[in-house]
Short mmCIF file of C-alpha atoms and ligand atoms in Angstrom, two decimals:
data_model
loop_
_atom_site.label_atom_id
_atom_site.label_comp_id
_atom_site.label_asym_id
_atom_site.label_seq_id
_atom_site.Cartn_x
_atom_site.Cartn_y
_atom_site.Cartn_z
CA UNK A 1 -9.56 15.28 -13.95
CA UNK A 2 -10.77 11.79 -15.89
CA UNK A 3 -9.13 8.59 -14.04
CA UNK A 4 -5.09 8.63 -14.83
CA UNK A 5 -3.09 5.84 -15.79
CA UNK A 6 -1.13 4.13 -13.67
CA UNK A 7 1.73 4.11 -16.02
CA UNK A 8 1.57 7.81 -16.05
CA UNK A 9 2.01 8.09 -12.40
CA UNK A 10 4.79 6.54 -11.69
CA UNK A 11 7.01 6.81 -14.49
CA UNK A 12 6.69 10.01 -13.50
CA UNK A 13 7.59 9.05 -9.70
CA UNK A 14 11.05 6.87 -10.47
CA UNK A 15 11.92 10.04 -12.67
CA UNK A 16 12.13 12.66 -9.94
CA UNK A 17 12.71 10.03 -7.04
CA UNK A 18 9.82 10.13 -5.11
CA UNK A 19 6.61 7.01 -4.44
CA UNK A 20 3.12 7.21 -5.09
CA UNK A 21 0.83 6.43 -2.04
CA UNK A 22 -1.27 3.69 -2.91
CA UNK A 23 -4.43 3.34 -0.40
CA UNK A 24 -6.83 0.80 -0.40
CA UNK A 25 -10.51 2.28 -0.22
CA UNK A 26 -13.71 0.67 1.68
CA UNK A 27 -16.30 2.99 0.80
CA UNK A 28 -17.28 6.37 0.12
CA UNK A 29 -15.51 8.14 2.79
CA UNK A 30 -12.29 6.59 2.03
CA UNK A 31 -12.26 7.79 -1.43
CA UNK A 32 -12.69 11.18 -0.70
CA UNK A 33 -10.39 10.71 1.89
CA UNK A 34 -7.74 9.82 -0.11
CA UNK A 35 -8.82 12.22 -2.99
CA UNK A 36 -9.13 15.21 -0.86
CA UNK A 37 -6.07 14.39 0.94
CA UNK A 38 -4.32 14.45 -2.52
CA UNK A 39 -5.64 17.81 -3.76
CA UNK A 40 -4.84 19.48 -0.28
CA UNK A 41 -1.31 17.89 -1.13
CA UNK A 42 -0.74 18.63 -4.30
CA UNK A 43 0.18 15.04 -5.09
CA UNK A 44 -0.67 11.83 -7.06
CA UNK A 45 -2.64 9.33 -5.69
CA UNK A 46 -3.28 5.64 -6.56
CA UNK A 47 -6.80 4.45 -5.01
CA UNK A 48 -6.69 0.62 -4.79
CA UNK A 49 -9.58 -1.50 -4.19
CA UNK A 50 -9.40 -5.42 -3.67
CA UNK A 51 -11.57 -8.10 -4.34
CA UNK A 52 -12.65 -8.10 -0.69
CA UNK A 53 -13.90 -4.15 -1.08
CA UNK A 54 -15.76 -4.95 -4.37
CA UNK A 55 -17.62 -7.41 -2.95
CA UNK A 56 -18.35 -5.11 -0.52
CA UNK A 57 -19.39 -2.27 -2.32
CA UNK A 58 -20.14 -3.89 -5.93
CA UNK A 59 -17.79 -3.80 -8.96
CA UNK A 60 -20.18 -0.76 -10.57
CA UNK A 61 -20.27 0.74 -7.41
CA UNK A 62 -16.85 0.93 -6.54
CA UNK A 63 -16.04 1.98 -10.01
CA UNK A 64 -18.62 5.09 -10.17
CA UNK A 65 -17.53 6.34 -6.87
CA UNK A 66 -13.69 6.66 -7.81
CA UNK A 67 -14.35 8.25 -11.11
CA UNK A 68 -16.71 10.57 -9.80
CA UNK A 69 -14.37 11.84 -6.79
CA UNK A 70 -11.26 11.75 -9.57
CA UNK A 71 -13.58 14.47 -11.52
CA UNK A 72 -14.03 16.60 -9.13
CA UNK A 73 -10.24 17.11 -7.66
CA UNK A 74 -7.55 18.46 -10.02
CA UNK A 75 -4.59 16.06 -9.23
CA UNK A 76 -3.99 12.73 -10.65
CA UNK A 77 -6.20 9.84 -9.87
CA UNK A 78 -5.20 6.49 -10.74
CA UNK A 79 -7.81 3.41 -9.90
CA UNK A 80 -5.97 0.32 -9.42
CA UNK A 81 -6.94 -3.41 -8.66
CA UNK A 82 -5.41 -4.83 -5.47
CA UNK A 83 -4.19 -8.20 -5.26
CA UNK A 84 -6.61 -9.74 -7.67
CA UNK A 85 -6.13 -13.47 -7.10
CA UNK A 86 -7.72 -14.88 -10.19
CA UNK A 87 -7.12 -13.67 -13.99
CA UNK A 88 -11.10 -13.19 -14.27
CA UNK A 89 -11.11 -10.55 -11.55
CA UNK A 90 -8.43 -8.36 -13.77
CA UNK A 91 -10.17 -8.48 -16.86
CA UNK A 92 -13.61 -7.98 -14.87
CA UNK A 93 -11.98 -4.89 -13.35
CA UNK A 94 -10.36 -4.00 -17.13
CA UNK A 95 -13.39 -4.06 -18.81
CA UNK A 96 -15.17 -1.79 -15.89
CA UNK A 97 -12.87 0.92 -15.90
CA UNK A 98 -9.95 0.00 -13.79
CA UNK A 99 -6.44 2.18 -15.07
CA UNK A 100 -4.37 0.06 -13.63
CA UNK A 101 -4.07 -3.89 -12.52
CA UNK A 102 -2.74 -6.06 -10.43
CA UNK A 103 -2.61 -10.35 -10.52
CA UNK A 104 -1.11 -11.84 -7.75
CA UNK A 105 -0.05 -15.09 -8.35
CA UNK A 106 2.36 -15.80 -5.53
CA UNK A 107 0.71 -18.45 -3.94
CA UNK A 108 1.82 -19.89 -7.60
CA UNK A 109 4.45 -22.32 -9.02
CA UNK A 110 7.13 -19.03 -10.45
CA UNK A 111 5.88 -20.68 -14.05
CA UNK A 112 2.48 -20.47 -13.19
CA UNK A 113 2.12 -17.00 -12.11
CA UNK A 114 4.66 -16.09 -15.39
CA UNK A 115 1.57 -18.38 -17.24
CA UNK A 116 -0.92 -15.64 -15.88
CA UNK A 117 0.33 -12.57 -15.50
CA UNK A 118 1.26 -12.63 -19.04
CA UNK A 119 -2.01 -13.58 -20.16
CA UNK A 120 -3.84 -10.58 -18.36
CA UNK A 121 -0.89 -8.38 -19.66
CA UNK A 122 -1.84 -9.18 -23.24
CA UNK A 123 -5.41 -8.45 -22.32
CA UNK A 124 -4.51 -5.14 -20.62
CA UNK A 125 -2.11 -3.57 -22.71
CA UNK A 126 -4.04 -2.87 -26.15
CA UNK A 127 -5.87 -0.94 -23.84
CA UNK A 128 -3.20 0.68 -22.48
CA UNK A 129 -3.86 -0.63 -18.68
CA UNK A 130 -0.52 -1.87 -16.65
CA UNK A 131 -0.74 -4.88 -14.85
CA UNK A 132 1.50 -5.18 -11.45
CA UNK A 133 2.95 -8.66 -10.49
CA UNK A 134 4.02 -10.06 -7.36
CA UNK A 135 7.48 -11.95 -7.12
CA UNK A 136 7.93 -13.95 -3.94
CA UNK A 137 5.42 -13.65 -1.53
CA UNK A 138 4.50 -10.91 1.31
CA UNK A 139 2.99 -12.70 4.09
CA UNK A 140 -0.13 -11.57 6.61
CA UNK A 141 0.65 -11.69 10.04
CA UNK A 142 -2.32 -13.54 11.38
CA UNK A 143 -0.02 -16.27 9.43
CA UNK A 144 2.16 -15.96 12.33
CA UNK A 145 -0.38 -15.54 15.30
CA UNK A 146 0.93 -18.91 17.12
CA UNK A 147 4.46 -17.75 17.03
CA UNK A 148 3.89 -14.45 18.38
CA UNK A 149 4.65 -13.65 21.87
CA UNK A 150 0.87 -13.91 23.83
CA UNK A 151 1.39 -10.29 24.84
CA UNK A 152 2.77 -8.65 21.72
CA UNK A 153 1.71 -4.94 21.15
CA UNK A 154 3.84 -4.09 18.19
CA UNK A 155 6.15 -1.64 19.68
CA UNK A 156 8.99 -3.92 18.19
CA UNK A 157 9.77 -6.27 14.80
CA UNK A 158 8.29 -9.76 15.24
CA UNK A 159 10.80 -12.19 16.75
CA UNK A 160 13.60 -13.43 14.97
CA UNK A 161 11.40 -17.42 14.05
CA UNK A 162 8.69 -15.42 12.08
CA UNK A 163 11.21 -13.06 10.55
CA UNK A 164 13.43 -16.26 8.93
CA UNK A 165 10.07 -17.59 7.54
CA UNK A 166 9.14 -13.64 5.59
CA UNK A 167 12.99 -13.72 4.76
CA UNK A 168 12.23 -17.51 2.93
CA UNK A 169 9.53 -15.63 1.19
CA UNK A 170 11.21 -12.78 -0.22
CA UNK A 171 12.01 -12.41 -3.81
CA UNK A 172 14.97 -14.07 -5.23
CA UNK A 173 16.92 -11.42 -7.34
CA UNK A 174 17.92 -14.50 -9.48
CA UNK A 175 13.89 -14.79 -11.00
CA UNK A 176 13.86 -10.86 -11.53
CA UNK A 177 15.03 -10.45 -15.11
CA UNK A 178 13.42 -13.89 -16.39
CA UNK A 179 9.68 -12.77 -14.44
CA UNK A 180 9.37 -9.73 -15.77
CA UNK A 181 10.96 -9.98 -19.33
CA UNK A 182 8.25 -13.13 -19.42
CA UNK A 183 5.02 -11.28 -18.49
CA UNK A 184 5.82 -8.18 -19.59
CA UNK A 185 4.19 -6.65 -16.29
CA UNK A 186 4.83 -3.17 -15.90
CA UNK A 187 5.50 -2.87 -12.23
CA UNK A 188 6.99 -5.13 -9.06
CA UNK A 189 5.23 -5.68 -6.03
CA UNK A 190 8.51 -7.79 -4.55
CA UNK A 191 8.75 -9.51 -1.42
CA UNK A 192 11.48 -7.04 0.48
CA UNK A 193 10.64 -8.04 3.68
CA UNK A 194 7.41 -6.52 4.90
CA UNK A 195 4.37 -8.38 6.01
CA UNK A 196 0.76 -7.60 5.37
CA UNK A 197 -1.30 -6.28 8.36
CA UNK A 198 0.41 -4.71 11.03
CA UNK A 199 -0.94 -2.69 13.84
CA UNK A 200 2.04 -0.58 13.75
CA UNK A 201 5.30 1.00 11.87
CA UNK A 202 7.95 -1.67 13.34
CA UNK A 203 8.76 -3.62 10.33
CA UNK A 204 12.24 -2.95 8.85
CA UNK A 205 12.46 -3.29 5.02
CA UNK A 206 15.49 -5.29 2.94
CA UNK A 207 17.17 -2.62 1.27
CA UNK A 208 20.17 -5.00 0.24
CA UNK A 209 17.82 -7.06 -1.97
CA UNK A 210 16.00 -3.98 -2.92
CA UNK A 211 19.07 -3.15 -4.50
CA UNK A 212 19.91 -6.12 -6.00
CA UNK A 213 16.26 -6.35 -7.85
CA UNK A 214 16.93 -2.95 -8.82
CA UNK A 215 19.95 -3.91 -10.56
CA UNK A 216 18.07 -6.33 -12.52
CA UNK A 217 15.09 -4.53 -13.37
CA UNK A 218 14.16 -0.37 -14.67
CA UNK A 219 10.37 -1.13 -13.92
CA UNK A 220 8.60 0.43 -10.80
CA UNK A 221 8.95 -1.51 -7.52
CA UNK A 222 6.33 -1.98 -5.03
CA UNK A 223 5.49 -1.88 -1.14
CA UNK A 224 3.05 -3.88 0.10
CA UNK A 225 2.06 -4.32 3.84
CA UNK A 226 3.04 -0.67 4.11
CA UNK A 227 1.26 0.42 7.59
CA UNK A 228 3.75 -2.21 9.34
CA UNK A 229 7.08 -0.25 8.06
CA UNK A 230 9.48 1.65 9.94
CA UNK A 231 9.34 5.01 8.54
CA UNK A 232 12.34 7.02 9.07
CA UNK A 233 15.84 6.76 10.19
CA UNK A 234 15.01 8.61 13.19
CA UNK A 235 11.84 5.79 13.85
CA UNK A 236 14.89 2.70 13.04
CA UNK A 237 17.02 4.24 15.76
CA UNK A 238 13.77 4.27 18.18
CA UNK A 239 13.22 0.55 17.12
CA UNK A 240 16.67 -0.22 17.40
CA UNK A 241 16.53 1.09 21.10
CA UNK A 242 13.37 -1.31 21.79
CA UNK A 243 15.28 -4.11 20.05
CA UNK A 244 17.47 -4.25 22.92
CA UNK A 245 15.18 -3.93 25.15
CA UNK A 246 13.24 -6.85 24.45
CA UNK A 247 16.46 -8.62 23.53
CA UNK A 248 17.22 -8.37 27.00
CA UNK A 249 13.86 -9.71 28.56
CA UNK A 250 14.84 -13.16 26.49
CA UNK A 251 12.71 -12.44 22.91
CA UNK A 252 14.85 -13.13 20.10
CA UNK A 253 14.48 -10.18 17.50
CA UNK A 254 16.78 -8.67 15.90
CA UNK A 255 17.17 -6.20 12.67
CA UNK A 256 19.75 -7.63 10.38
CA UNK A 257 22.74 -5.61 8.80
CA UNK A 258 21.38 -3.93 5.07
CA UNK A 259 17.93 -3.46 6.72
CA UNK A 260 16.33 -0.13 6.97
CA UNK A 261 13.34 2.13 6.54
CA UNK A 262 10.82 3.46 4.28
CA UNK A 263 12.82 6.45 3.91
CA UNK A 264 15.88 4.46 2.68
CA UNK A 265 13.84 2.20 0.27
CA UNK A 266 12.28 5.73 -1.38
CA UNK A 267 15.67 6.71 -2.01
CA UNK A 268 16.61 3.35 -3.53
CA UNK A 269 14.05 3.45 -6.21
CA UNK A 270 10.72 2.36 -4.17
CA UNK A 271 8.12 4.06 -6.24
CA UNK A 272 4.66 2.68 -5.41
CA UNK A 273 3.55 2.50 -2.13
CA UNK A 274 0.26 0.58 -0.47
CA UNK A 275 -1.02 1.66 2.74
CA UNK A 276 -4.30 -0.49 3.61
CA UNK A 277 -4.44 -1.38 7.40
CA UNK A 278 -3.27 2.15 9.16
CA UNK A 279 -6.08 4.24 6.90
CA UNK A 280 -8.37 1.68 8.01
CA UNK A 281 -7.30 1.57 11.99
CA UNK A 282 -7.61 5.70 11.69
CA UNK A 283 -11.51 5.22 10.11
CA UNK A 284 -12.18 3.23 13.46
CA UNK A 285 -10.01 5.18 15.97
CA UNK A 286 -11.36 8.56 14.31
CA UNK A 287 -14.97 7.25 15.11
CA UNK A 288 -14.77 6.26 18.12
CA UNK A 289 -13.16 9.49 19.63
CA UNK A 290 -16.24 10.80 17.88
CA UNK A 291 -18.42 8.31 19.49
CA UNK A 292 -16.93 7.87 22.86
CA UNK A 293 -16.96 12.19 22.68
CA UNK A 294 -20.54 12.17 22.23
CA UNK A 295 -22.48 8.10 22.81
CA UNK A 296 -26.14 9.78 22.34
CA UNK A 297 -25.04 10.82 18.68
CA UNK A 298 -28.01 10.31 16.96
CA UNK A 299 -26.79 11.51 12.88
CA UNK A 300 -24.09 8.94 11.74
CA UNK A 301 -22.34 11.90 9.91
CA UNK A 302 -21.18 13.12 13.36
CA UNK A 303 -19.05 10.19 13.55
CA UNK A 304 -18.03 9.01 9.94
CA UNK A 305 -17.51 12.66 9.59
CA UNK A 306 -14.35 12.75 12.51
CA UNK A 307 -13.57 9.23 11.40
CA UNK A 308 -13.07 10.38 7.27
CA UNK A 309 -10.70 13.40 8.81
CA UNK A 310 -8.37 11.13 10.81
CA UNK A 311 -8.10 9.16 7.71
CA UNK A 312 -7.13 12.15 5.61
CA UNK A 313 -4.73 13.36 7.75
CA UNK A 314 -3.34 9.87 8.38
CA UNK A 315 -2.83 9.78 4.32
CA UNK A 316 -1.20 13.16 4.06
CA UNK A 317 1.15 12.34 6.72
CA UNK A 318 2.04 9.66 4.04
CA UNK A 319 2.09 11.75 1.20
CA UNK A 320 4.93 13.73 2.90
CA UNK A 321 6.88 10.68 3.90
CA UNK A 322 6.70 9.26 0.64
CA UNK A 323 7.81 12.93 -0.96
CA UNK A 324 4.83 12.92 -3.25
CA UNK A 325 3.23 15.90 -1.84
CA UNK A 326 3.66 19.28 -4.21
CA UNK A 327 4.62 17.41 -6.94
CA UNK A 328 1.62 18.27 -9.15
CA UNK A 329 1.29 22.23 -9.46
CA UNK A 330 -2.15 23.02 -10.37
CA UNK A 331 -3.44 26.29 -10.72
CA UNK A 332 -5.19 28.19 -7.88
CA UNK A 333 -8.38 28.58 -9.87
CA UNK A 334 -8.79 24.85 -11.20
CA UNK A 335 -8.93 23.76 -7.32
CA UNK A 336 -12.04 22.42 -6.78
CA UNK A 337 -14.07 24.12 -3.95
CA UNK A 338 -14.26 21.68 -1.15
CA UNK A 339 -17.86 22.59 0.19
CA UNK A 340 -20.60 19.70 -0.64
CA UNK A 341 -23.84 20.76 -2.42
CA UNK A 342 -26.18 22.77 -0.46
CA UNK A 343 -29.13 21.21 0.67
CA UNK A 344 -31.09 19.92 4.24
CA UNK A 345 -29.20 18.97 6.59
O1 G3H B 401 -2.14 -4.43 -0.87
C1 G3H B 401 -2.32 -3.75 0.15
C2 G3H B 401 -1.22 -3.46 1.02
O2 G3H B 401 -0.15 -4.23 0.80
C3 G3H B 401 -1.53 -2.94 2.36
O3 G3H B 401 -0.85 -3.56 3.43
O4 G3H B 401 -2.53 -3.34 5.25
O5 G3H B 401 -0.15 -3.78 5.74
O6 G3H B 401 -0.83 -1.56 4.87
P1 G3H B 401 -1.10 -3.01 4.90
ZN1 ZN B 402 -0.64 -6.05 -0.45
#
């Protein structure tokens, strides 16, 4: 199929209650990655590139790479902008090719970003490109690094300090209905509690003021900082359970009443959801199995190769979490085949 638009995909998503997986791609091997995890899912999938991976990999680059691998499998494939920072990014990325956009404005005065955001809108839509806006503010945690405990390996929430200063942060239902009737953006990516970054699922999500923006607003809402949330009610009780544990060695942390998981936050409407650092931590950990399997490897492939699978499986994992997989039924035939062209080795 040609690139989809992001409109498309997830009006289609708050519909029948499901999200979108939304994963940020690097290179090559993440997009087909992500692609081929999506046609072996029968699902949607938004691939997201940020300023950071454009510079990486060029804007034309980048571009080429996620139209070609959108050709080839027979699901939808949206291309999105990640957090672009500055309104010349989004229109860069609009006139390239992009289907969908995002401006993040949320290190912005709220009348600032509105300024923005509504500008690019008016740029995007005429060409029928959505532009997602961020309301509040979803922190990294290498914001937090002093305030850590030295020896934290993320098998709990950050203490209780860091979690009042992400709870400062989060968007205030009260701006909902004046943000997005201003800009006209066509999706949310609001501050519900999670923070960008982490090593591991731990992160318990807002659901109360999920709710509340809800009430104020039919658009699509967004996750970001994804890899860092709890998944499902069975991972919250497990959490819950270390909570204590921890509690009891003297570290303040704590999960508040109307916080829950990814599971609960799907249910409430969530219907876009971005997943950056665990494909990226599953790239490394897939290559170095590879590597550690084999050290006199000689041909790369042998360990991109391994490291591009643990991705893919990492990313259908999600697509079942996230209830998008068999939501597109495509016919047997139109599958594509999933050999590469023959040639040397
Ligand atoms: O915009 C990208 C995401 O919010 C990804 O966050 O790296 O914590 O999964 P993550
Ligand atoms: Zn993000």
């Amino acid at each position: 199929m040609s690139l989809e638009i992001g409109t498309v995909v997830l009006k289609e998503a708050l519909e029948k209650k499901y999200a979108v997986g939304a994963f940020n791609a690097n290179g090559a091997e993440y997009v087909q990655a992500i692609t081929q995890a999506a046609e072996e899912e029968d699902s949607p999938v938004i691939v997201q590139i940020s300023p950071g991976a454009t510079k990486y990999l060029g804007l034309e680059m980048a571009v080429a790479i996620v139209k070609t691998a959108a050709n080839i499998v027979s699901v939808p494939v949206v291309l999105h902008l990640d957090h672009g920072v500055t309104y010349e990014q989004n229109i860069d990325s609009l006139k390239a090719g992009f289907t969908s956009l995002m401006y993040d404005g949320s290190e912005l005065p709220l009348d600032e970003n509105i300024k923005v955001t509504a500008a690019i809108v008016k740029e995007a839509h005429p060409r029928g490109v959505p532009v997602e806006a961020e309301l509040g503010r979803i922190p990294r945690i290498e914001e937090f690094k002093g305030k850590l405990p030295l020896d934290y390996d993320y098998s709990y929430p950050p203490p209780w300090d860091i979690q009042k200063e992400v709870i400062k942060l989060m968007a205030k239902p009260d701006e909902v209905e004046k943000f997005v009737n201003e800009t006209g953006c066509d999706s949310l990516a609001a501050a519900i509690g999670s923070i960008h970054g982490m090593e591991n699922d731990v992160q318990p999500l807002c659901i109360e003021r999920l709710r509340e923006i809800r009430k104020r607003t039919g658009i699509p809402i967004v996750c970001h900082g994804s890899s860092g949330v709890i998944r499902t009610r069975k991972d919250l009780e497990i959490v819950k359970q270390r909570v204590e544990e921890v509690r009891a060695k003297g570290i303040d942390c704590r999960i508040p009443e109307g916080w829950g998981c990814m599971e609960d936050a799907i249910k409430e409407g969530l219907a876009k959801i971005n997943i950056a650092t665990a494909v990226s931590m599953s790239f490394l950990e897939g290559m170095k199995k590879a590597w550690d399997a084999n050290p006199k490897e000689k041909d790369s492939r042998k360990i991109t190769g391994p490291g591009r699978d643990a991705m893919k499986e990492t990313i259908k994992g999600y697509m079942q979490l996230f209830g998008s997989s068999g939501q597109i039924v495509v016919a047997p035939k139109a599958k594509k085949s999933k050999e590469g062209p023959e040639g040397p080795e």
